[in-house]
Amino acid sequence: MTTGDADHAPVPVRPLRAEVETLLAQAGVPTPDVDAELLIGHVLDLSRGAVQARIIAGSAIERADAERIMALARRRATREPLQHITGRAAFRSLELFVGPGVFTPRPETELIAGIAVDALLSDPSAEPIGVDLGTGSGAIALSMTVEVPHARVYAVELSPEAHVWARRNIDAFGDGRTALVQGDLADALPELDGSVSVVASNPPYVPTTMPPVDPEVARFDPALALYGGETGLDVIPALSRTALRLLRPGGLLVIEHAEHQSEPIAGVLAQDGWRAIAHHRDLTGRDRATTAIR
């Protein structure tokens, strides 16, 4: 689309999408076709499927909308995360608010949320308690809340910046059953000791010796949510101790981690006395979660 054009004629969606996709591809964006359609949908308030339907139908849009789409595409071409541009991140059944200062939830974390949800659903308690340590945007905590209507959920977050986003999401989706606590997971929620059914966590686990390659992660995700020391495991001992304190006998701990961290995490948990330690693979066949029973 030519900028500065005095012609106010509508802009066809098909060539506009192609122009956005080319711009993003040249910038190294991993999925330029998907991002192009999502940016168009964001501006037009349409689903990706609806955007594709308009392309097939040969539809056109107002030039002002097309110019706004191109402006957002140029931002994406700097490798600013798509979720920061749209302000939303899809996670299971939720569309969470995200932006600078909070870790953008990833599809792999849906595995951890799913394990936590299943454990709460199978708990015989009338009101099982779930805890999300290091909640970030609130993704895991809110999945437990939304998908287990009889559960009570607590979300703990240390970062003041991330806490703001968690507060916004919990106010929007928490249904009055999600409590947000700002603090360190190492000494969190002593009033719940011995009463919790599930503790879930996506802790910082990236080794400082292995910084992320993707600009979206390295430049925009907060370091506090990413890095877990030289081996990536600095938070695991405190997480294990806190979960042991919080969980009732038979309660479940579920931890997200990198694929090469299964064995050392199992070693920490075994030393602390956890039972039935098991590893869980993601859709690519990599170990990305470890569970253990109190």
PDB file of C-alpha atoms in Angstrom:
ATOM      1  CA  MET A   1       0.000   0.000   0.000  1.00  0.00           C
ATOM      2  CA  THR A   2       1.414   3.385  -0.970  1.00  0.00           C
ATOM      3  CA  THR A   3       1.596   5.753   1.982  1.00  0.00           C
ATOM      4  CA  GLY A   4       0.740   9.397   1.500  1.00  0.00           C
ATOM      5  CA  ASP A   5      -1.658   8.546  -1.306  1.00  0.00           C
ATOM      6  CA  ALA A   6      -4.406  11.166  -1.680  1.00  0.00           C
ATOM      7  CA  ASP A   7      -6.746   8.573  -3.118  1.00  0.00           C
ATOM      8  CA  HIS A   8      -9.275   7.556  -0.455  1.00  0.00           C
ATOM      9  CA  ALA A   9     -10.481   4.494  -2.339  1.00  0.00           C
ATOM     10  CA  PRO A  10     -10.881   1.295  -0.294  1.00  0.00           C
ATOM     11  CA  VAL A  11      -7.847  -1.010  -0.078  1.00  0.00           C
ATOM     12  CA  PRO A  12      -8.259  -4.672  -1.117  1.00  0.00           C
ATOM     13  CA  VAL A  13      -7.430  -7.044   1.729  1.00  0.00           C
ATOM     14  CA  ARG A  14      -5.562  -9.626  -0.357  1.00  0.00           C
ATOM     15  CA  PRO A  15      -2.662  -7.410  -1.534  1.00  0.00           C
ATOM     16  CA  LEU A  16      -2.568  -5.693   1.857  1.00  0.00           C
ATOM     17  CA  ARG A  17      -2.087  -9.032   3.565  1.00  0.00           C
ATOM     18  CA  ALA A  18       0.642  -9.930   1.061  1.00  0.00           C
ATOM     19  CA  GLU A  19       2.444  -6.630   1.734  1.00  0.00           C
ATOM     20  CA  VAL A  20       2.331  -7.154   5.503  1.00  0.00           C
ATOM     21  CA  GLU A  21       3.503 -10.750   5.167  1.00  0.00           C
ATOM     22  CA  THR A  22       6.442  -9.713   2.973  1.00  0.00           C
ATOM     23  CA  LEU A  23       7.464  -6.987   5.425  1.00  0.00           C
ATOM     24  CA  LEU A  24       7.375  -9.402   8.359  1.00  0.00           C
ATOM     25  CA  ALA A  25       9.171 -12.173   6.474  1.00  0.00           C
ATOM     26  CA  GLN A  26      12.000  -9.809   5.545  1.00  0.00           C
ATOM     27  CA  ALA A  27      12.303  -8.910   9.249  1.00  0.00           C
ATOM     28  CA  GLY A  28      12.699 -12.582  10.206  1.00  0.00           C
ATOM     29  CA  VAL A  29       9.348 -12.960  11.963  1.00  0.00           C
ATOM     30  CA  PRO A  30       8.857 -16.741  12.286  1.00  0.00           C
ATOM     31  CA  THR A  31       5.196 -16.851  11.178  1.00  0.00           C
ATOM     32  CA  PRO A  32       4.668 -13.833   8.908  1.00  0.00           C
ATOM     33  CA  ASP A  33       1.481 -15.212   7.332  1.00  0.00           C
ATOM     34  CA  VAL A  34      -0.214 -15.843  10.679  1.00  0.00           C
ATOM     35  CA  ASP A  35       0.928 -12.534  12.158  1.00  0.00           C
ATOM     36  CA  ALA A  36      -0.261 -10.621   9.088  1.00  0.00           C
ATOM     37  CA  GLU A  37      -3.769 -12.021   9.398  1.00  0.00           C
ATOM     38  CA  LEU A  38      -3.848 -11.477  13.153  1.00  0.00           C
ATOM     39  CA  LEU A  39      -2.793  -7.835  12.786  1.00  0.00           C
ATOM     40  CA  ILE A  40      -5.487  -7.253  10.168  1.00  0.00           C
ATOM     41  CA  GLY A  41      -8.010  -8.962  12.418  1.00  0.00           C
ATOM     42  CA  HIS A  42      -6.933  -6.866  15.386  1.00  0.00           C
ATOM     43  CA  VAL A  43      -7.580  -3.596  13.573  1.00  0.00           C
ATOM     44  CA  LEU A  44     -10.839  -4.758  11.991  1.00  0.00           C
ATOM     45  CA  ASP A  45     -12.023  -6.635  15.124  1.00  0.00           C
ATOM     46  CA  LEU A  46     -12.258  -9.874  13.176  1.00  0.00           C
ATOM     47  CA  SER A  47     -11.138 -13.428  13.845  1.00  0.00           C
ATOM     48  CA  ARG A  48      -8.351 -14.846  11.718  1.00  0.00           C
ATOM     49  CA  GLY A  49     -10.917 -17.017   9.942  1.00  0.00           C
ATOM     50  CA  ALA A  50     -13.018 -13.965   9.151  1.00  0.00           C
ATOM     51  CA  VAL A  51      -9.973 -12.213   7.706  1.00  0.00           C
ATOM     52  CA  GLN A  52      -9.301 -15.216   5.480  1.00  0.00           C
ATOM     53  CA  ALA A  53     -12.923 -15.162   4.350  1.00  0.00           C
ATOM     54  CA  ARG A  54     -12.593 -11.519   3.338  1.00  0.00           C
ATOM     55  CA  ILE A  55      -9.447 -12.335   1.371  1.00  0.00           C
ATOM     56  CA  ILE A  56     -11.226 -15.138  -0.482  1.00  0.00           C
ATOM     57  CA  ALA A  57     -14.198 -12.880  -1.172  1.00  0.00           C
ATOM     58  CA  GLY A  58     -11.971 -10.120  -2.568  1.00  0.00           C
ATOM     59  CA  SER A  59     -13.163  -7.602   0.025  1.00  0.00           C
ATOM     60  CA  ALA A  60     -11.680  -4.164   0.556  1.00  0.00           C
ATOM     61  CA  ILE A  61     -11.327  -2.007   3.686  1.00  0.00           C
ATOM     62  CA  GLU A  62     -11.130   1.688   4.459  1.00  0.00           C
ATOM     63  CA  ARG A  63      -7.767   3.260   3.693  1.00  0.00           C
ATOM     64  CA  ALA A  64      -7.474   4.567   7.266  1.00  0.00           C
ATOM     65  CA  ASP A  65      -7.726   0.996   8.574  1.00  0.00           C
ATOM     66  CA  ALA A  66      -5.147  -0.174   6.049  1.00  0.00           C
ATOM     67  CA  GLU A  67      -2.742   2.556   7.148  1.00  0.00           C
ATOM     68  CA  ARG A  68      -3.215   1.573  10.780  1.00  0.00           C
ATOM     69  CA  ILE A  69      -2.507  -2.054   9.885  1.00  0.00           C
ATOM     70  CA  MET A  70       0.718  -1.070   8.134  1.00  0.00           C
ATOM     71  CA  ALA A  71       1.787   1.024  11.136  1.00  0.00           C
ATOM     72  CA  LEU A  72       1.321  -1.982  13.419  1.00  0.00           C
ATOM     73  CA  ALA A  73       3.126  -4.202  10.906  1.00  0.00           C
ATOM     74  CA  ARG A  74       6.131  -1.900  11.029  1.00  0.00           C
ATOM     75  CA  ARG A  75       6.165  -2.260  14.808  1.00  0.00           C
ATOM     76  CA  ARG A  76       6.042  -6.045  14.465  1.00  0.00           C
ATOM     77  CA  ALA A  77       8.897  -5.862  11.983  1.00  0.00           C
ATOM     78  CA  THR A  78      11.093  -4.486  14.798  1.00  0.00           C
ATOM     79  CA  ARG A  79      10.344  -7.844  16.514  1.00  0.00           C
ATOM     80  CA  GLU A  80       8.124  -6.283  19.131  1.00  0.00           C
ATOM     81  CA  PRO A  81       5.931  -9.203  20.258  1.00  0.00           C
ATOM     82  CA  LEU A  82       2.604  -9.496  18.495  1.00  0.00           C
ATOM     83  CA  GLN A  83       0.939  -9.820  21.911  1.00  0.00           C
ATOM     84  CA  HIS A  84       2.342  -6.450  23.016  1.00  0.00           C
ATOM     85  CA  ILE A  85       0.951  -4.843  19.885  1.00  0.00           C
ATOM     86  CA  THR A  86      -2.529  -6.335  20.253  1.00  0.00           C
ATOM     87  CA  GLY A  87      -2.437  -6.249  24.066  1.00  0.00           C
ATOM     88  CA  ARG A  88      -3.789  -9.798  24.276  1.00  0.00           C
ATOM     89  CA  ALA A  89      -2.397 -13.334  24.470  1.00  0.00           C
ATOM     90  CA  ALA A  90      -4.416 -16.484  23.850  1.00  0.00           C
ATOM     91  CA  PHE A  91      -4.051 -19.140  26.563  1.00  0.00           C
ATOM     92  CA  ARG A  92      -6.323 -22.178  26.607  1.00  0.00           C
ATOM     93  CA  SER A  93      -9.852 -20.720  26.769  1.00  0.00           C
ATOM     94  CA  LEU A  94      -8.657 -17.241  27.785  1.00  0.00           C
ATOM     95  CA  GLU A  95      -7.604 -14.041  26.024  1.00  0.00           C
ATOM     96  CA  LEU A  96      -5.302 -12.491  28.609  1.00  0.00           C
ATOM     97  CA  PHE A  97      -4.160  -8.881  28.839  1.00  0.00           C
ATOM     98  CA  VAL A  98      -0.377  -8.620  28.420  1.00  0.00           C
ATOM     99  CA  GLY A  99       2.242  -5.987  27.722  1.00  0.00           C
ATOM    100  CA  PRO A 100       5.629  -4.654  28.831  1.00  0.00           C
ATOM    101  CA  GLY A 101       6.711  -5.946  32.221  1.00  0.00           C
ATOM    102  CA  VAL A 102       5.006  -9.335  32.141  1.00  0.00           C
ATOM    103  CA  PHE A 103       6.062 -12.659  30.654  1.00  0.00           C
ATOM    104  CA  THR A 104       3.975 -13.504  27.588  1.00  0.00           C
ATOM    105  CA  PRO A 105       2.338 -16.912  28.225  1.00  0.00           C
ATOM    106  CA  ARG A 106       3.434 -19.629  25.797  1.00  0.00           C
ATOM    107  CA  PRO A 107       1.581 -22.631  24.365  1.00  0.00           C
ATOM    108  CA  GLU A 108       3.902 -25.007  26.251  1.00  0.00           C
ATOM    109  CA  THR A 109       2.638 -23.637  29.558  1.00  0.00           C
ATOM    110  CA  GLU A 110      -0.826 -24.870  28.603  1.00  0.00           C
ATOM    111  CA  LEU A 111       0.504 -28.372  29.383  1.00  0.00           C
ATOM    112  CA  ILE A 112       1.215 -27.349  32.986  1.00  0.00           C
ATOM    113  CA  ALA A 113      -2.154 -25.653  33.321  1.00  0.00           C
ATOM    114  CA  GLY A 114      -3.875 -28.746  31.921  1.00  0.00           C
ATOM    115  CA  ILE A 115      -2.192 -31.051  34.433  1.00  0.00           C
ATOM    116  CA  ALA A 116      -3.170 -28.718  37.270  1.00  0.00           C
ATOM    117  CA  VAL A 117      -6.760 -28.458  36.046  1.00  0.00           C
ATOM    118  CA  ASP A 118      -7.105 -32.240  35.719  1.00  0.00           C
ATOM    119  CA  ALA A 119      -5.742 -32.760  39.226  1.00  0.00           C
ATOM    120  CA  LEU A 120      -8.210 -30.251  40.691  1.00  0.00           C
ATOM    121  CA  LEU A 121     -11.105 -31.815  38.801  1.00  0.00           C
ATOM    122  CA  SER A 122     -10.228 -35.252  40.186  1.00  0.00           C
ATOM    123  CA  ASP A 123      -9.895 -33.976  43.759  1.00  0.00           C
ATOM    124  CA  PRO A 124     -12.821 -35.173  45.911  1.00  0.00           C
ATOM    125  CA  SER A 125     -12.861 -32.015  48.032  1.00  0.00           C
ATOM    126  CA  ALA A 126     -15.910 -29.780  47.841  1.00  0.00           C
ATOM    127  CA  GLU A 127     -13.637 -26.765  47.306  1.00  0.00           C
ATOM    128  CA  PRO A 128     -10.122 -27.861  46.277  1.00  0.00           C
ATOM    129  CA  ILE A 129      -7.408 -25.232  46.498  1.00  0.00           C
ATOM    130  CA  GLY A 130      -4.981 -24.503  43.678  1.00  0.00           C
ATOM    131  CA  VAL A 131      -1.889 -22.314  43.967  1.00  0.00           C
ATOM    132  CA  ASP A 132       0.122 -20.749  41.130  1.00  0.00           C
ATOM    133  CA  LEU A 133       3.588 -19.687  42.280  1.00  0.00           C
ATOM    134  CA  GLY A 134       5.087 -16.999  40.037  1.00  0.00           C
ATOM    135  CA  THR A 135       1.839 -16.333  38.234  1.00  0.00           C
ATOM    136  CA  GLY A 136       3.017 -13.623  35.806  1.00  0.00           C
ATOM    137  CA  SER A 137      -0.064 -12.707  33.791  1.00  0.00           C
ATOM    138  CA  GLY A 138      -2.169 -15.106  35.858  1.00  0.00           C
ATOM    139  CA  ALA A 139      -2.415 -17.676  33.059  1.00  0.00           C
ATOM    140  CA  ILE A 140      -2.167 -20.882  35.088  1.00  0.00           C
ATOM    141  CA  ALA A 141      -4.145 -19.562  38.042  1.00  0.00           C
ATOM    142  CA  LEU A 142      -6.996 -18.346  35.858  1.00  0.00           C
ATOM    143  CA  SER A 143      -7.094 -21.593  33.900  1.00  0.00           C
ATOM    144  CA  MET A 144      -7.644 -23.407  37.197  1.00  0.00           C
ATOM    145  CA  THR A 145     -10.322 -20.904  38.175  1.00  0.00           C
ATOM    146  CA  VAL A 146     -12.227 -20.911  34.896  1.00  0.00           C
ATOM    147  CA  GLU A 147     -12.018 -24.647  34.239  1.00  0.00           C
ATOM    148  CA  VAL A 148     -12.696 -25.838  37.798  1.00  0.00           C
ATOM    149  CA  PRO A 149     -15.726 -23.813  38.914  1.00  0.00           C
ATOM    150  CA  HIS A 150     -15.738 -25.225  42.462  1.00  0.00           C
ATOM    151  CA  ALA A 151     -12.029 -24.517  43.113  1.00  0.00           C
ATOM    152  CA  ARG A 152     -10.453 -21.726  45.121  1.00  0.00           C
ATOM    153  CA  VAL A 153      -7.234 -20.380  43.596  1.00  0.00           C
ATOM    154  CA  TYR A 154      -4.318 -18.298  44.848  1.00  0.00           C
ATOM    155  CA  ALA A 155      -1.797 -16.570  42.574  1.00  0.00           C
ATOM    156  CA  VAL A 156       1.576 -15.336  43.868  1.00  0.00           C
ATOM    157  CA  GLU A 157       3.783 -12.866  41.967  1.00  0.00           C
ATOM    158  CA  LEU A 158       6.939 -11.066  43.074  1.00  0.00           C
ATOM    159  CA  SER A 159       7.344  -8.499  40.296  1.00  0.00           C
ATOM    160  CA  PRO A 160       5.400  -5.234  40.775  1.00  0.00           C
ATOM    161  CA  GLU A 161       5.209  -4.794  36.996  1.00  0.00           C
ATOM    162  CA  ALA A 162       3.818  -8.279  36.383  1.00  0.00           C
ATOM    163  CA  HIS A 163       1.499  -7.909  39.386  1.00  0.00           C
ATOM    164  CA  VAL A 164      -0.300  -5.077  37.566  1.00  0.00           C
ATOM    165  CA  TRP A 165      -1.106  -7.375  34.630  1.00  0.00           C
ATOM    166  CA  ALA A 166      -2.117 -10.255  36.894  1.00  0.00           C
ATOM    167  CA  ARG A 167      -4.445  -7.901  38.762  1.00  0.00           C
ATOM    168  CA  ARG A 168      -6.061  -6.779  35.528  1.00  0.00           C
ATOM    169  CA  ASN A 169      -6.603 -10.345  34.323  1.00  0.00           C
ATOM    170  CA  ILE A 170      -7.869 -11.609  37.663  1.00  0.00           C
ATOM    171  CA  ASP A 171     -10.310  -8.710  37.867  1.00  0.00           C
ATOM    172  CA  ALA A 172     -11.537  -9.641  34.387  1.00  0.00           C
ATOM    173  CA  PHE A 173     -11.657 -13.429  34.647  1.00  0.00           C
ATOM    174  CA  GLY A 174     -11.170 -14.422  38.283  1.00  0.00           C
ATOM    175  CA  ASP A 175     -14.847 -14.721  39.175  1.00  0.00           C
ATOM    176  CA  GLY A 176     -14.128 -13.679  42.749  1.00  0.00           C
ATOM    177  CA  ARG A 177     -12.415 -17.023  43.408  1.00  0.00           C
ATOM    178  CA  THR A 178      -8.833 -16.022  42.571  1.00  0.00           C
ATOM    179  CA  ALA A 179      -6.770 -14.259  45.221  1.00  0.00           C
ATOM    180  CA  LEU A 180      -3.644 -12.392  44.092  1.00  0.00           C
ATOM    181  CA  VAL A 181      -0.726 -12.006  46.491  1.00  0.00           C
ATOM    182  CA  GLN A 182       2.390  -9.945  45.777  1.00  0.00           C
ATOM    183  CA  GLY A 183       5.412 -11.609  47.325  1.00  0.00           C
ATOM    184  CA  ASP A 184       8.181 -14.169  47.097  1.00  0.00           C
ATOM    185  CA  LEU A 185       7.194 -17.775  46.455  1.00  0.00           C
ATOM    186  CA  ALA A 186       9.770 -18.852  49.057  1.00  0.00           C
ATOM    187  CA  ASP A 187       7.593 -17.729  51.965  1.00  0.00           C
ATOM    188  CA  ALA A 188       4.184 -17.448  50.325  1.00  0.00           C
ATOM    189  CA  LEU A 189       0.787 -18.222  51.849  1.00  0.00           C
ATOM    190  CA  PRO A 190       1.673 -19.696  55.268  1.00  0.00           C
ATOM    191  CA  GLU A 191      -2.015 -19.541  56.182  1.00  0.00           C
ATOM    192  CA  LEU A 192      -2.642 -22.327  53.630  1.00  0.00           C
ATOM    193  CA  ASP A 193      -0.041 -24.770  54.935  1.00  0.00           C
ATOM    194  CA  GLY A 194      -1.204 -28.359  54.581  1.00  0.00           C
ATOM    195  CA  SER A 195      -4.487 -27.510  52.851  1.00  0.00           C
ATOM    196  CA  VAL A 196      -3.648 -27.113  49.140  1.00  0.00           C
ATOM    197  CA  SER A 197      -4.532 -29.741  46.534  1.00  0.00           C
ATOM    198  CA  VAL A 198      -2.367 -28.521  43.622  1.00  0.00           C
ATOM    199  CA  VAL A 199       0.688 -26.282  43.388  1.00  0.00           C
ATOM    200  CA  ALA A 200       1.658 -25.283  39.847  1.00  0.00           C
ATOM    201  CA  SER A 201       4.544 -23.127  38.705  1.00  0.00           C
ATOM    202  CA  ASN A 202       6.257 -21.864  35.587  1.00  0.00           C
ATOM    203  CA  PRO A 203       9.379 -20.580  37.355  1.00  0.00           C
ATOM    204  CA  PRO A 204      12.273 -18.726  35.733  1.00  0.00           C
ATOM    205  CA  TYR A 205      14.372 -21.565  34.312  1.00  0.00           C
ATOM    206  CA  VAL A 206      16.501 -20.177  31.473  1.00  0.00           C
ATOM    207  CA  PRO A 207      20.223 -20.512  32.337  1.00  0.00           C
ATOM    208  CA  THR A 208      22.071 -17.205  32.243  1.00  0.00           C
ATOM    209  CA  THR A 209      24.662 -19.011  30.121  1.00  0.00           C
ATOM    210  CA  MET A 210      22.015 -19.745  27.447  1.00  0.00           C
ATOM    211  CA  PRO A 211      20.292 -16.433  26.656  1.00  0.00           C
ATOM    212  CA  PRO A 212      17.324 -16.691  24.269  1.00  0.00           C
ATOM    213  CA  VAL A 213      17.968 -16.164  20.566  1.00  0.00           C
ATOM    214  CA  ASP A 214      14.532 -14.816  19.645  1.00  0.00           C
ATOM    215  CA  PRO A 215      14.441 -10.989  19.942  1.00  0.00           C
ATOM    216  CA  GLU A 216      10.834 -11.162  21.168  1.00  0.00           C
ATOM    217  CA  VAL A 217      12.050 -13.063  24.237  1.00  0.00           C
ATOM    218  CA  ALA A 218      15.512 -11.597  24.797  1.00  0.00           C
ATOM    219  CA  ARG A 219      14.430  -7.955  24.452  1.00  0.00           C
ATOM    220  CA  PHE A 220      10.879  -7.945  25.775  1.00  0.00           C
ATOM    221  CA  ASP A 221      10.291 -10.694  28.358  1.00  0.00           C
ATOM    222  CA  PRO A 222      11.307  -9.558  31.869  1.00  0.00           C
ATOM    223  CA  ALA A 223      14.586 -11.033  33.121  1.00  0.00           C
ATOM    224  CA  LEU A 224      13.014 -11.883  36.489  1.00  0.00           C
ATOM    225  CA  ALA A 225      10.617 -14.256  34.737  1.00  0.00           C
ATOM    226  CA  LEU A 226      13.261 -15.752  32.443  1.00  0.00           C
ATOM    227  CA  TYR A 227      16.543 -16.428  34.180  1.00  0.00           C
ATOM    228  CA  GLY A 228      17.091 -19.019  36.895  1.00  0.00           C
ATOM    229  CA  GLY A 229      20.806 -18.573  37.487  1.00  0.00           C
ATOM    230  CA  GLU A 230      23.730 -20.291  35.794  1.00  0.00           C
ATOM    231  CA  THR A 231      21.950 -23.655  35.493  1.00  0.00           C
ATOM    232  CA  GLY A 232      18.406 -22.282  35.401  1.00  0.00           C
ATOM    233  CA  LEU A 233      17.544 -24.186  38.575  1.00  0.00           C
ATOM    234  CA  ASP A 234      18.101 -21.564  41.277  1.00  0.00           C
ATOM    235  CA  VAL A 235      14.412 -21.295  42.156  1.00  0.00           C
ATOM    236  CA  ILE A 236      13.698 -25.052  42.299  1.00  0.00           C
ATOM    237  CA  PRO A 237      14.816 -25.744  45.913  1.00  0.00           C
ATOM    238  CA  ALA A 238      12.641 -22.927  47.308  1.00  0.00           C
ATOM    239  CA  LEU A 239       9.752 -23.992  45.094  1.00  0.00           C
ATOM    240  CA  SER A 240      10.027 -27.566  46.346  1.00  0.00           C
ATOM    241  CA  ARG A 241      10.100 -26.517  50.013  1.00  0.00           C
ATOM    242  CA  THR A 242       7.153 -24.146  49.642  1.00  0.00           C
ATOM    243  CA  ALA A 243       5.051 -26.722  47.825  1.00  0.00           C
ATOM    244  CA  LEU A 244       5.825 -29.347  50.484  1.00  0.00           C
ATOM    245  CA  ARG A 245       4.624 -26.905  53.121  1.00  0.00           C
ATOM    246  CA  LEU A 246       1.460 -25.895  51.270  1.00  0.00           C
ATOM    247  CA  LEU A 247       0.203 -29.227  49.954  1.00  0.00           C
ATOM    248  CA  ARG A 248      -1.942 -31.664  51.848  1.00  0.00           C
ATOM    249  CA  PRO A 249      -0.833 -35.322  51.827  1.00  0.00           C
ATOM    250  CA  GLY A 250      -1.484 -36.657  48.326  1.00  0.00           C
ATOM    251  CA  GLY A 251      -1.393 -33.172  46.794  1.00  0.00           C
ATOM    252  CA  LEU A 252       0.258 -32.580  43.428  1.00  0.00           C
ATOM    253  CA  LEU A 253       3.173 -30.350  42.402  1.00  0.00           C
ATOM    254  CA  VAL A 254       3.631 -29.524  38.699  1.00  0.00           C
ATOM    255  CA  ILE A 255       6.635 -27.567  37.405  1.00  0.00           C
ATOM    256  CA  GLU A 256       7.435 -26.320  33.910  1.00  0.00           C
ATOM    257  CA  HIS A 257      11.091 -26.513  32.847  1.00  0.00           C
ATOM    258  CA  ALA A 258      13.450 -26.835  29.894  1.00  0.00           C
ATOM    259  CA  GLU A 259      13.816 -30.246  28.279  1.00  0.00           C
ATOM    260  CA  HIS A 260      17.330 -30.806  29.668  1.00  0.00           C
ATOM    261  CA  GLN A 261      16.318 -30.078  33.278  1.00  0.00           C
ATOM    262  CA  SER A 262      14.163 -33.134  34.046  1.00  0.00           C
ATOM    263  CA  GLU A 263      16.886 -35.136  35.740  1.00  0.00           C
ATOM    264  CA  PRO A 264      18.320 -32.433  38.029  1.00  0.00           C
ATOM    265  CA  ILE A 265      14.818 -31.317  39.055  1.00  0.00           C
ATOM    266  CA  ALA A 266      13.895 -34.918  39.871  1.00  0.00           C
ATOM    267  CA  GLY A 267      17.041 -35.089  41.978  1.00  0.00           C
ATOM    268  CA  VAL A 268      16.032 -32.043  44.030  1.00  0.00           C
ATOM    269  CA  LEU A 269      12.517 -33.355  44.534  1.00  0.00           C
ATOM    270  CA  ALA A 270      13.684 -36.856  45.502  1.00  0.00           C
ATOM    271  CA  GLN A 271      16.081 -35.431  48.059  1.00  0.00           C
ATOM    272  CA  ASP A 272      13.205 -33.460  49.600  1.00  0.00           C
ATOM    273  CA  GLY A 273      11.098 -36.612  49.920  1.00  0.00           C
ATOM    274  CA  TRP A 274       8.576 -36.210  47.094  1.00  0.00           C
ATOM    275  CA  ARG A 275       6.850 -39.341  45.803  1.00  0.00           C
ATOM    276  CA  ALA A 276       5.843 -40.551  42.330  1.00  0.00           C
ATOM    277  CA  ILE A 277       8.083 -38.115  40.459  1.00  0.00           C
ATOM    278  CA  ALA A 278       7.158 -38.173  36.756  1.00  0.00           C
ATOM    279  CA  HIS A 279       8.048 -36.256  33.613  1.00  0.00           C
ATOM    280  CA  HIS A 280       5.600 -35.128  30.925  1.00  0.00           C
ATOM    281  CA  ARG A 281       6.314 -34.421  27.270  1.00  0.00           C
ATOM    282  CA  ASP A 282       4.935 -31.629  25.125  1.00  0.00           C
ATOM    283  CA  LEU A 283       3.530 -32.081  21.618  1.00  0.00           C
ATOM    284  CA  THR A 284       7.071 -32.144  20.191  1.00  0.00           C
ATOM    285  CA  GLY A 285       8.066 -35.047  22.441  1.00  0.00           C
ATOM    286  CA  ARG A 286      10.287 -33.033  24.791  1.00  0.00           C
ATOM    287  CA  ASP A 287      10.174 -33.276  28.587  1.00  0.00           C
ATOM    288  CA  ARG A 288       8.657 -29.942  29.631  1.00  0.00           C
ATOM    289  CA  ALA A 289       6.923 -30.673  32.949  1.00  0.00           C
ATOM    290  CA  THR A 290       7.649 -32.624  36.115  1.00  0.00           C
ATOM    291  CA  THR A 291       5.030 -33.699  38.623  1.00  0.00           C
ATOM    292  CA  ALA A 292       5.394 -35.128  42.114  1.00  0.00           C
ATOM    293  CA  ILE A 293       3.102 -36.187  44.938  1.00  0.00           C
ATOM    294  CA  ARG A 294       3.345 -34.857  48.488  1.00  0.00           C
TER     295      ARG A 294
END
